[in-house]
CSV table of C-alpha atoms in Angstrom, one decimal:
chain,number,residue,atom,x,y,z
A,1,MET,CA,120.2,119.9,131.8
A,2,SER,CA,122.5,117.7,129.4
A,3,ARG,CA,121.6,117.3,126.2
A,4,ILE,CA,120.5,114.3,125.0
A,5,PRO,CA,123.1,112.2,122.8
A,6,PHE,CA,121.2,111.1,120.0
A,7,ARG,CA,122.5,108.7,117.5
A,8,ARG,CA,122.0,106.8,114.1
A,9,LEU,CA,119.2,104.2,114.7
A,10,ASP,CA,117.9,102.6,111.2
A,11,GLY,CA,114.4,100.6,111.7
A,12,ILE,CA,110.4,100.9,112.3
A,13,LEU,CA,108.9,101.0,115.8
A,14,LEU,CA,105.4,99.8,116.1
A,15,LEU,CA,104.3,103.1,119.0
A,16,ASP,CA,100.6,102.7,120.4
A,17,LYS,CA,99.7,106.1,120.5
A,18,PRO,CA,98.1,107.2,123.2
A,19,ALA,CA,95.1,109.8,123.6
A,20,GLY,CA,95.8,113.0,124.3
A,21,LEU,CA,99.6,113.7,121.9
A,22,SER,CA,99.7,114.3,118.7
A,23,SER,CA,101.4,112.1,116.1
A,24,ASN,CA,104.2,114.5,116.5
A,25,GLN,CA,104.2,114.9,120.5
A,26,ALA,CA,104.5,110.6,120.0
A,27,LEU,CA,107.0,110.8,117.6
A,28,GLN,CA,109.2,113.0,119.9
A,29,ALA,CA,109.1,111.4,122.6
A,30,ALA,CA,109.8,107.9,121.2
A,31,ARG,CA,112.7,109.3,119.8
A,32,ARG,CA,113.9,110.8,122.5
A,33,LEU,CA,113.8,107.7,124.6
A,34,LEU,CA,115.4,105.7,121.6
A,35,ARG,CA,117.9,108.5,121.2
A,36,ALA,CA,117.4,109.0,117.4
A,37,GLU,CA,119.0,111.4,115.2
A,38,LYS,CA,116.0,111.0,112.5
A,39,GLY,CA,112.4,110.2,112.6
A,40,GLY,CA,109.4,110.8,110.8
A,41,HIS,CA,105.7,109.5,111.5
A,42,THR,CA,103.4,107.3,108.7
A,43,GLY,CA,100.1,109.9,108.8
A,44,ALA,CA,98.7,111.4,111.6
A,45,LEU,CA,96.5,110.3,114.0
A,46,ASP,CA,94.3,112.7,115.8
A,47,PRO,CA,95.2,113.5,119.3
A,48,LEU,CA,91.8,111.9,120.4
A,49,ALA,CA,92.8,108.4,118.5
A,50,THR,CA,95.0,105.6,120.4
A,51,GLY,CA,96.8,102.4,118.2
A,52,LEU,CA,98.9,102.1,115.6
A,53,LEU,CA,101.1,104.8,114.7
A,54,PRO,CA,103.9,103.5,112.5
A,55,LEU,CA,107.5,105.5,113.4
A,56,CYS,CA,110.3,105.7,111.2
A,57,PHE,CA,113.9,106.0,112.1
A,58,GLY,CA,117.0,106.5,110.4
A,59,GLU,CA,117.1,104.7,106.7
A,60,ALA,CA,113.6,104.1,107.4
A,61,THR,CA,112.1,107.1,106.7
A,62,LYS,CA,112.7,106.6,103.6
A,63,ILE,CA,110.2,104.7,103.0
A,64,ALA,CA,107.3,106.4,105.4
A,65,GLY,CA,105.0,108.2,102.5
A,66,LEU,CA,104.9,104.6,101.2
A,67,LEU,CA,103.5,103.3,104.5
A,68,LEU,CA,101.0,107.0,104.6
A,69,GLY,CA,99.4,105.8,101.4
A,70,SER,CA,98.7,102.0,102.3
A,71,ALA,CA,95.0,100.5,103.9
A,72,LYS,CA,94.3,101.3,107.1
A,73,ALA,CA,91.6,99.7,109.8
A,74,TYR,CA,90.0,101.6,112.8
A,75,ASP,CA,87.6,100.5,115.7
A,76,ALA,CA,85.7,103.9,116.1
A,77,ASP,CA,82.7,104.7,118.7
A,78,VAL,CA,80.0,107.4,117.0
A,79,VAL,CA,77.8,109.3,119.5
A,80,LEU,CA,74.8,110.4,117.6
A,81,GLY,CA,72.4,113.2,118.6
A,82,VAL,CA,75.4,115.6,118.8
A,83,THR,CA,77.3,117.3,116.0
A,84,THR,CA,80.7,119.5,116.8
A,85,ASP,CA,82.8,121.6,115.1
A,86,THR,CA,85.6,119.1,115.0
A,87,ASP,CA,83.5,116.4,114.6
A,88,ASP,CA,85.1,114.5,117.4
A,89,ALA,CA,84.9,114.8,121.2
A,90,ASP,CA,87.6,117.5,121.5
A,91,GLY,CA,85.5,120.1,119.5
A,92,VAL,CA,83.2,122.8,120.7
A,93,PRO,CA,79.6,121.1,120.1
A,94,LEU,CA,77.1,122.9,117.9
A,95,ARG,CA,73.9,121.4,117.7
A,96,GLU,CA,72.2,118.8,119.4
A,97,ARG,CA,68.8,117.2,117.7
A,98,ALA,CA,66.9,114.2,118.9
A,99,VAL,CA,68.2,110.3,117.6
A,100,PRO,CA,65.2,108.9,115.7
A,101,PRO,CA,64.3,105.6,116.6
A,102,LEU,CA,67.0,103.1,114.8
A,103,ASP,CA,67.8,99.2,113.9
A,104,GLU,CA,71.2,98.0,112.4
A,105,ALA,CA,69.5,97.9,109.0
A,106,ALA,CA,68.7,101.2,109.3
A,107,ILE,CA,72.1,102.4,110.2
A,108,ALA,CA,73.9,99.6,107.9
A,109,ALA,CA,71.4,101.1,104.9
A,110,ALA,CA,73.1,104.8,105.4
A,111,LEU,CA,76.1,103.1,105.1
A,112,VAL,CA,76.1,101.6,101.6
A,113,PRO,CA,76.5,105.4,99.7
A,114,LEU,CA,79.7,105.8,102.1
A,115,THR,CA,81.6,102.9,101.5
A,116,GLY,CA,83.7,102.0,97.8
A,117,ARG,CA,85.6,105.3,96.0
A,118,ILE,CA,83.6,108.0,97.3
A,119,ARG,CA,84.2,112.2,97.6
A,120,GLN,CA,84.6,113.4,101.1
A,121,ARG,CA,84.6,116.7,102.9
A,122,ALA,CA,87.4,116.8,105.3
A,123,PRO,CA,87.1,118.6,108.5
A,124,ILE,CA,87.6,122.0,109.2
A,125,TYR,CA,90.1,121.1,112.2
A,126,SER,CA,92.6,119.2,110.1
A,127,ALA,CA,96.3,118.9,108.9
A,128,LEU,CA,95.0,119.5,105.2
A,129,LYS,CA,96.9,122.8,103.6
A,130,GLN,CA,95.5,125.2,101.8
A,131,GLY,CA,97.3,128.4,100.7
A,132,GLY,CA,100.0,126.6,102.8
A,133,GLU,CA,98.8,126.4,105.2
A,134,PRO,CA,96.9,123.7,108.1
A,135,LEU,CA,93.2,124.3,107.7
A,136,TYR,CA,92.6,124.0,111.6
A,137,ALA,CA,95.0,126.9,111.6
A,138,LYS,CA,92.5,128.8,110.6
A,139,ALA,CA,89.9,127.5,111.6
A,140,ARG,CA,91.3,128.5,115.7
A,141,ARG,CA,91.7,131.8,114.0
A,142,GLY,CA,88.0,131.9,113.3
A,143,GLU,CA,88.2,132.1,109.8
A,144,ALA,CA,85.8,130.8,107.7
A,145,ILE,CA,86.4,127.6,105.6
A,146,GLU,CA,85.6,125.6,102.7
A,147,ALA,CA,87.3,122.3,103.3
A,148,PRO,CA,88.1,120.3,100.1
A,149,GLU,CA,86.4,117.6,98.7
A,150,ARG,CA,89.0,114.9,97.7
A,151,GLU,CA,87.9,110.9,96.6
A,152,ILE,CA,88.4,108.4,99.1
A,153,GLU,CA,88.0,104.5,99.3
A,154,VAL,CA,86.3,103.0,101.9
A,155,HIS,CA,86.7,99.3,101.6
A,156,ALA,CA,84.0,98.5,104.3
A,157,ILE,CA,82.3,99.7,107.8
A,158,GLU,CA,81.0,97.1,110.0
A,159,ILE,CA,78.1,97.8,112.4
A,160,LEU,CA,80.0,96.3,115.7
A,161,GLY,CA,77.5,97.4,118.2
A,162,LEU,CA,74.8,99.8,119.0
A,163,ASP,CA,72.7,101.0,122.5
A,164,GLY,CA,70.9,104.3,122.4
A,165,PRO,CA,72.7,107.0,120.9
A,166,ARG,CA,76.1,105.2,120.6
A,167,LEU,CA,77.5,103.0,118.0
A,168,ARG,CA,81.0,101.5,117.6
A,169,LEU,CA,81.9,101.1,113.7
A,170,ARG,CA,85.0,99.1,112.1
A,171,VAL,CA,86.3,100.8,109.0
A,172,THR,CA,88.7,99.3,106.4
A,173,CYS,CA,89.6,102.4,104.1
A,174,GLY,CA,92.1,103.3,101.9
A,175,SER,CA,94.8,106.7,102.5
A,176,GLY,CA,93.3,110.3,103.6
A,177,THR,CA,89.5,108.7,104.9
A,178,TYR,CA,89.0,110.6,107.9
A,179,ILE,CA,87.1,108.9,110.0
A,180,ARG,CA,85.2,112.1,111.6
A,181,SER,CA,83.7,112.8,108.5
A,182,LEU,CA,82.4,109.8,108.0
A,183,ALA,CA,80.4,109.7,111.0
A,184,ARG,CA,79.5,113.1,110.3
A,185,ASP,CA,78.3,112.3,107.2
A,186,LEU,CA,76.5,109.4,108.6
A,187,GLY,CA,74.6,111.3,111.3
A,188,GLU,CA,73.8,114.1,108.4
A,189,SER,CA,72.2,111.1,106.6
A,190,LEU,CA,70.4,110.1,109.7
A,191,GLY,CA,69.0,112.8,110.4
A,192,CYS,CA,70.8,113.5,113.9
A,193,GLY,CA,74.1,114.4,113.4
A,194,ALA,CA,77.0,113.0,115.1
A,195,HIS,CA,80.6,112.7,116.5
A,196,ILE,CA,83.8,110.7,117.2
A,197,ALA,CA,84.0,109.5,120.8
A,198,GLY,CA,86.8,107.4,120.0
A,199,LEU,CA,89.1,106.0,117.7
A,200,ARG,CA,91.4,103.4,117.7
A,201,ARG,CA,93.8,102.5,114.6
A,202,LEU,CA,93.7,98.4,114.7
A,203,TRP,CA,96.2,97.8,111.8
A,204,VAL,CA,98.0,99.7,109.0
A,205,GLU,CA,99.4,97.9,106.1
A,206,PRO,CA,101.7,95.6,105.8
A,207,PHE,CA,101.7,95.5,109.9
A,208,ARG,CA,98.4,93.6,110.2
A,209,ALA,CA,99.0,91.9,113.2
A,210,PRO,CA,101.2,94.2,115.2
A,211,ALA,CA,103.0,93.9,117.9
A,212,MET,CA,103.0,97.2,119.3
A,213,PHE,CA,104.4,99.1,122.2
A,214,THR,CA,102.9,102.0,124.7
A,215,LEU,CA,105.6,104.6,125.1
A,216,GLU,CA,105.7,103.6,129.3
A,217,ALA,CA,106.5,100.1,127.8
A,218,LEU,CA,109.3,101.4,125.5
A,219,GLU,CA,111.0,103.0,128.6
A,220,ALA,CA,110.5,100.4,130.5
A,221,ARG,CA,112.0,97.8,128.4
A,222,LEU,CA,114.9,100.1,127.5
A,223,ALA,CA,115.8,101.1,131.8
A,224,ALA,CA,115.9,97.5,131.8
A,225,GLY,CA,118.7,97.4,129.4
A,226,GLU,CA,117.3,96.0,126.3
A,227,ALA,CA,119.4,97.6,123.1
A,228,ALA,CA,117.4,99.9,120.9
A,229,GLU,CA,117.9,98.0,117.8
A,230,GLY,CA,115.7,94.6,119.3
A,231,LEU,CA,112.7,96.8,119.9
A,232,LEU,CA,112.7,97.9,115.7
A,233,LEU,CA,112.0,96.5,112.9
A,234,PRO,CA,113.8,96.2,110.3
A,235,LEU,CA,113.4,98.7,107.4
A,236,ALA,CA,112.4,95.6,104.8
A,237,ALA,CA,109.8,94.8,107.5
A,238,GLY,CA,107.6,98.0,105.9
A,239,LEU,CA,108.2,96.8,102.4
A,240,ALA,CA,106.7,93.3,102.5
A,241,GLU,CA,103.7,94.1,100.4
A,242,TYR,CA,106.2,95.2,97.2
A,243,PRO,CA,107.6,92.7,94.6
A,244,ARG,CA,111.1,91.6,95.1
A,245,ILE,CA,114.1,91.5,93.2
A,246,ASP,CA,117.3,90.0,94.0
A,247,LEU,CA,120.4,90.6,92.6
A,248,PRO,CA,123.5,89.3,92.2
A,249,GLU,CA,126.9,91.4,93.3
A,250,GLU,CA,127.9,93.0,90.4
A,251,SER,CA,124.7,94.0,89.4
A,252,ALA,CA,123.8,95.0,93.0
A,253,ARG,CA,126.6,97.2,93.3
A,254,ARG,CA,125.3,99.6,89.7
A,255,PHE,CA,122.2,99.6,90.9
A,256,ARG,CA,123.5,101.3,93.8
A,257,MET,CA,125.4,103.3,91.6
A,258,GLY,CA,121.9,104.7,90.2
A,259,GLN,CA,122.8,102.9,87.0
A,260,ARG,CA,119.7,101.5,85.3
A,261,LEU,CA,119.6,97.5,85.0
A,262,ARG,CA,117.5,95.7,82.3
A,263,ASP,CA,115.8,92.0,82.3
A,264,ALA,CA,112.7,90.7,80.7
A,265,ALA,CA,111.7,89.0,83.7
A,266,PHE,CA,111.8,91.4,85.7
A,267,PRO,CA,108.0,92.4,87.6
A,268,VAL,CA,106.7,95.2,86.0
A,269,GLY,CA,106.3,98.4,88.7
A,270,GLU,CA,107.5,99.2,92.2
A,271,VAL,CA,110.2,97.2,93.0
A,272,VAL,CA,112.3,96.3,96.6
A,273,VAL,CA,115.7,95.8,95.3
A,274,TYR,CA,117.7,93.4,97.0
A,275,GLY,CA,121.6,92.3,97.2
A,276,PRO,CA,123.6,89.6,98.1
A,277,ASP,CA,123.4,90.0,101.5
A,278,GLY,CA,119.7,89.5,101.8
A,279,GLN,CA,119.2,93.6,102.8
A,280,PRO,CA,116.9,96.4,101.0
A,281,SER,CA,119.5,98.0,97.9
A,282,GLY,CA,116.5,100.5,97.2
A,283,LEU,CA,113.6,101.1,95.4
A,284,GLY,CA,113.3,100.8,92.0
A,285,ARG,CA,110.5,101.2,89.1
A,286,VAL,CA,110.6,98.6,86.0
A,287,ASP,CA,109.3,99.5,82.7
A,288,VAL,CA,107.3,97.2,80.3
A,289,GLU,CA,110.2,96.9,78.6
A,290,GLY,CA,112.1,95.2,81.5
A,291,LEU,CA,114.4,98.8,82.2
A,292,LEU,CA,115.0,98.8,85.9
A,293,ALA,CA,115.8,102.5,86.8
A,294,PRO,CA,116.4,103.5,90.9
A,295,GLN,CA,113.6,105.7,92.7
A,296,ARG,CA,115.6,105.9,96.1
A,297,LEU,CA,118.6,103.9,97.5
A,298,PHE,CA,119.1,103.0,101.1
A,299,ASN,CA,122.6,103.3,102.7
A,300,ALA,CA,124.2,100.1,104.5
C-alpha cells in the first residue's frame, strides 16, 4: 500500500461526526482525506453521538484547548425506565423499572436541580483519567470505580417532547458536562432510571450556526477537485469571542519575538493579537497595568 503524502494544512473543519465512530477515529478519517500532517479535536463526543466536532489542523491545533472549554448545545433522546452501565444505549442494561405517570411539569420540576452550577458525577465509562488511566479502561477490566464529581454549569434544559417513556431534551451547558450523567440523574430523581438513546451536538462556541461537513460530503468535495484549504475555516474564526488587539508592524514584530508591550488602552485579560496584515499573530494576556505578555504565538 502506498503511503498518503501528508502536508501542512492550517484551519478548522466543522465536522458532522457520524454515530459509531470515536472522536479520534473521526479525526483520523478527516485527516487522511485532507492529507493534513497535524490535527486534533476539541473535546470528545461519545461514539453514539453525532453532530458538531470542530477539528483543528496545523496552527489551529494551538487553540483546540480554548474551544474545548467553550459552551455547547445538544439535543438528547432519553429513555426512561432502564439504566445501563454506560448511561447510554451502547451499554448493558442493569435495571428496568416502571415509569410513573409523568407530564412535562413534573419533568421540568425534576430538571431544576440539574441546572445552574452543580456537582456532577461522571459516567464510569468515560475518558476521565484516574491514576493516569481512562476510567473506561478500568471499567472494562471489571474494576470497582468511584467516578469523580466535578463542578459544571448547565445553562438551560428545554423539554422538546414527551412520548411515553421517551423524552427529548435540549441542553445548553459549559465544558465538562456529561449529558449521559444528566439523563442518569434525572431518571433517578424520577424514580425510574434513564439512559441516553441518541445525542446530537448542535453547536460549540463560537460556531453557533455551523455549516458542517459529513465525512462523505468532505470526500465528495475533495474528489470533485475542491482544494482542502477552501473547506476549512481560518484559525481566526475560532477566536471570534476573544477581545482583539491590532498592532502596527514594529509592535507586531516585537510581539512575535516574545517581547512584552505596554499600553493603557489594551483590554485586560485574554486577547488575540493581530498584525497589520489582519492575521492573528498569537494569544496574549494583559494585566491591570496594560502590560501585554505573549502566551502562544502562531506561525505564518
